[in-house]
JSON list of C-alpha atoms in Angstrom, two decimals:
[
{"chain": "A", "resi": 266, "resn": "MET", "atom": "CA", "xyz": [25.37, -23.76, -73.55]},
{"chain": "A", "resi": 267, "resn": "TYR", "atom": "CA", "xyz": [27.95, -26.80, -72.29]},
{"chain": "A", "resi": 268, "resn": "LYS", "atom": "CA", "xyz": [31.26, -25.93, -74.01]},
{"chain": "A", "resi": 269, "resn": "GLN", "atom": "CA", "xyz": [30.11, -22.88, -75.96]},
{"chain": "A", "resi": 270, "resn": "PHE", "atom": "CA", "xyz": [31.87, -20.11, -73.85]},
{"chain": "A", "resi": 271, "resn": "THR", "atom": "CA", "xyz": [35.69, -20.03, -72.72]},
{"chain": "A", "resi": 272, "resn": "ALA", "atom": "CA", "xyz": [37.19, -19.02, -69.42]},
{"chain": "A", "resi": 273, "resn": "GLY", "atom": "CA", "xyz": [37.53, -15.28, -68.86]},
{"chain": "A", "resi": 274, "resn": "GLU", "atom": "CA", "xyz": [34.70, -14.12, -70.67]},
{"chain": "A", "resi": 275, "resn": "ILE", "atom": "CA", "xyz": [31.52, -12.30, -69.22]},
{"chain": "A", "resi": 276, "resn": "ILE", "atom": "CA", "xyz": [28.34, -13.80, -70.17]},
{"chain": "A", "resi": 277, "resn": "VAL", "atom": "CA", "xyz": [25.44, -11.63, -70.95]},
{"chain": "A", "resi": 278, "resn": "VAL", "atom": "CA", "xyz": [21.88, -12.79, -71.03]},
{"chain": "A", "resi": 279, "resn": "ASP", "atom": "CA", "xyz": [19.32, -10.53, -72.32]},
{"chain": "A", "resi": 280, "resn": "VAL", "atom": "CA", "xyz": [15.52, -11.74, -73.06]},
{"chain": "A", "resi": 281, "resn": "GLU", "atom": "CA", "xyz": [14.62, -11.51, -76.98]},
{"chain": "A", "resi": 282, "resn": "ASP", "atom": "CA", "xyz": [11.66, -12.32, -79.28]},
{"chain": "A", "resi": 283, "resn": "ASP", "atom": "CA", "xyz": [11.49, -16.01, -80.24]},
{"chain": "A", "resi": 284, "resn": "PRO", "atom": "CA", "xyz": [11.42, -16.22, -83.99]},
{"chain": "A", "resi": 285, "resn": "GLU", "atom": "CA", "xyz": [9.77, -19.32, -83.76]},
{"chain": "A", "resi": 286, "resn": "ARG", "atom": "CA", "xyz": [6.95, -18.35, -81.74]},
{"chain": "A", "resi": 287, "resn": "PRO", "atom": "CA", "xyz": [5.57, -14.61, -82.64]},
{"chain": "A", "resi": 288, "resn": "GLY", "atom": "CA", "xyz": [4.76, -13.04, -79.32]},
{"chain": "A", "resi": 289, "resn": "GLU", "atom": "CA", "xyz": [6.75, -15.25, -77.03]},
{"chain": "A", "resi": 290, "resn": "LYS", "atom": "CA", "xyz": [9.98, -14.35, -75.77]},
{"chain": "A", "resi": 291, "resn": "GLN", "atom": "CA", "xyz": [13.80, -16.25, -74.88]},
{"chain": "A", "resi": 292, "resn": "LEU", "atom": "CA", "xyz": [16.81, -16.42, -73.43]},
{"chain": "A", "resi": 293, "resn": "GLY", "atom": "CA", "xyz": [19.68, -14.55, -75.45]},
{"chain": "A", "resi": 294, "resn": "PHE", "atom": "CA", "xyz": [23.09, -15.40, -74.25]},
{"chain": "A", "resi": 295, "resn": "LYS", "atom": "CA", "xyz": [26.22, -13.47, -75.79]},
{"chain": "A", "resi": 296, "resn": "ALA", "atom": "CA", "xyz": [30.03, -13.58, -74.44]},
{"chain": "A", "resi": 297, "resn": "VAL", "atom": "CA", "xyz": [31.57, -10.77, -74.47]},
{"chain": "A", "resi": 298, "resn": "GLU", "atom": "CA", "xyz": [35.65, -10.61, -73.38]},
{"chain": "A", "resi": 299, "resn": "GLY", "atom": "CA", "xyz": [36.08, -10.31, -70.00]},
{"chain": "A", "resi": 300, "resn": "PHE", "atom": "CA", "xyz": [38.70, -9.35, -67.31]},
{"chain": "A", "resi": 301, "resn": "GLN", "atom": "CA", "xyz": [42.67, -9.27, -68.48]},
{"chain": "A", "resi": 302, "resn": "PRO", "atom": "CA", "xyz": [45.07, -9.44, -65.48]},
{"chain": "A", "resi": 303, "resn": "PRO", "atom": "CA", "xyz": [48.45, -7.44, -66.41]},
{"chain": "A", "resi": 304, "resn": "ALA", "atom": "CA", "xyz": [51.24, -9.58, -68.14]},
{"chain": "A", "resi": 305, "resn": "ALA", "atom": "CA", "xyz": [53.35, -9.14, -65.03]},
{"chain": "A", "resi": 306, "resn": "ILE", "atom": "CA", "xyz": [52.53, -7.48, -61.36]},
{"chain": "A", "resi": 307, "resn": "GLU", "atom": "CA", "xyz": [55.54, -6.81, -59.22]},
{"chain": "A", "resi": 308, "resn": "LEU", "atom": "CA", "xyz": [54.45, -7.08, -55.82]},
{"chain": "A", "resi": 309, "resn": "ALA", "atom": "CA", "xyz": [55.95, -4.63, -53.00]},
{"chain": "A", "resi": 310, "resn": "GLY", "atom": "CA", "xyz": [59.19, -6.23, -51.51]},
{"chain": "A", "resi": 311, "resn": "VAL", "atom": "CA", "xyz": [59.80, -8.49, -54.50]},
{"chain": "A", "resi": 312, "resn": "GLY", "atom": "CA", "xyz": [62.89, -8.02, -56.04]},
{"chain": "A", "resi": 313, "resn": "ASP", "atom": "CA", "xyz": [64.42, -4.96, -54.07]},
{"chain": "A", "resi": 314, "resn": "GLY", "atom": "CA", "xyz": [65.65, -7.87, -51.00]},
{"chain": "A", "resi": 315, "resn": "GLY", "atom": "CA", "xyz": [63.36, -5.80, -48.57]},
{"chain": "A", "resi": 316, "resn": "SER", "atom": "CA", "xyz": [60.48, -6.84, -47.04]},
{"chain": "A", "resi": 317, "resn": "ALA", "atom": "CA", "xyz": [57.05, -5.24, -47.59]},
{"chain": "A", "resi": 318, "resn": "THR", "atom": "CA", "xyz": [56.11, -5.78, -43.59]},
{"chain": "A", "resi": 319, "resn": "THR", "atom": "CA", "xyz": [59.20, -3.80, -42.43]},
{"chain": "A", "resi": 320, "resn": "PRO", "atom": "CA", "xyz": [57.35, -1.57, -39.69]},
{"chain": "A", "resi": 321, "resn": "ASP", "atom": "CA", "xyz": [59.23, 2.42, -39.37]},
{"chain": "A", "resi": 322, "resn": "SER", "atom": "CA", "xyz": [62.19, 2.57, -37.87]},
{"chain": "A", "resi": 323, "resn": "ASP", "atom": "CA", "xyz": [60.61, 5.61, -35.96]},
{"chain": "A", "resi": 324, "resn": "PRO", "atom": "CA", "xyz": [57.18, 4.56, -34.79]},
{"chain": "A", "resi": 325, "resn": "GLU", "atom": "CA", "xyz": [55.13, 8.11, -33.39]}
]
């Protein structure tokens, strides 16, 4: 498995019949596309000149 898969892929491991040894099982590995982060995420308080941690002006 060395360098057969790339970053971001989810590796699914399953048991399947072994074609070389009838009646035996072997592990099978399959890659599926994993988590894809959004292109851009704007965090609270970024770009508006304010602070994301500013407390309320009228605490109750």
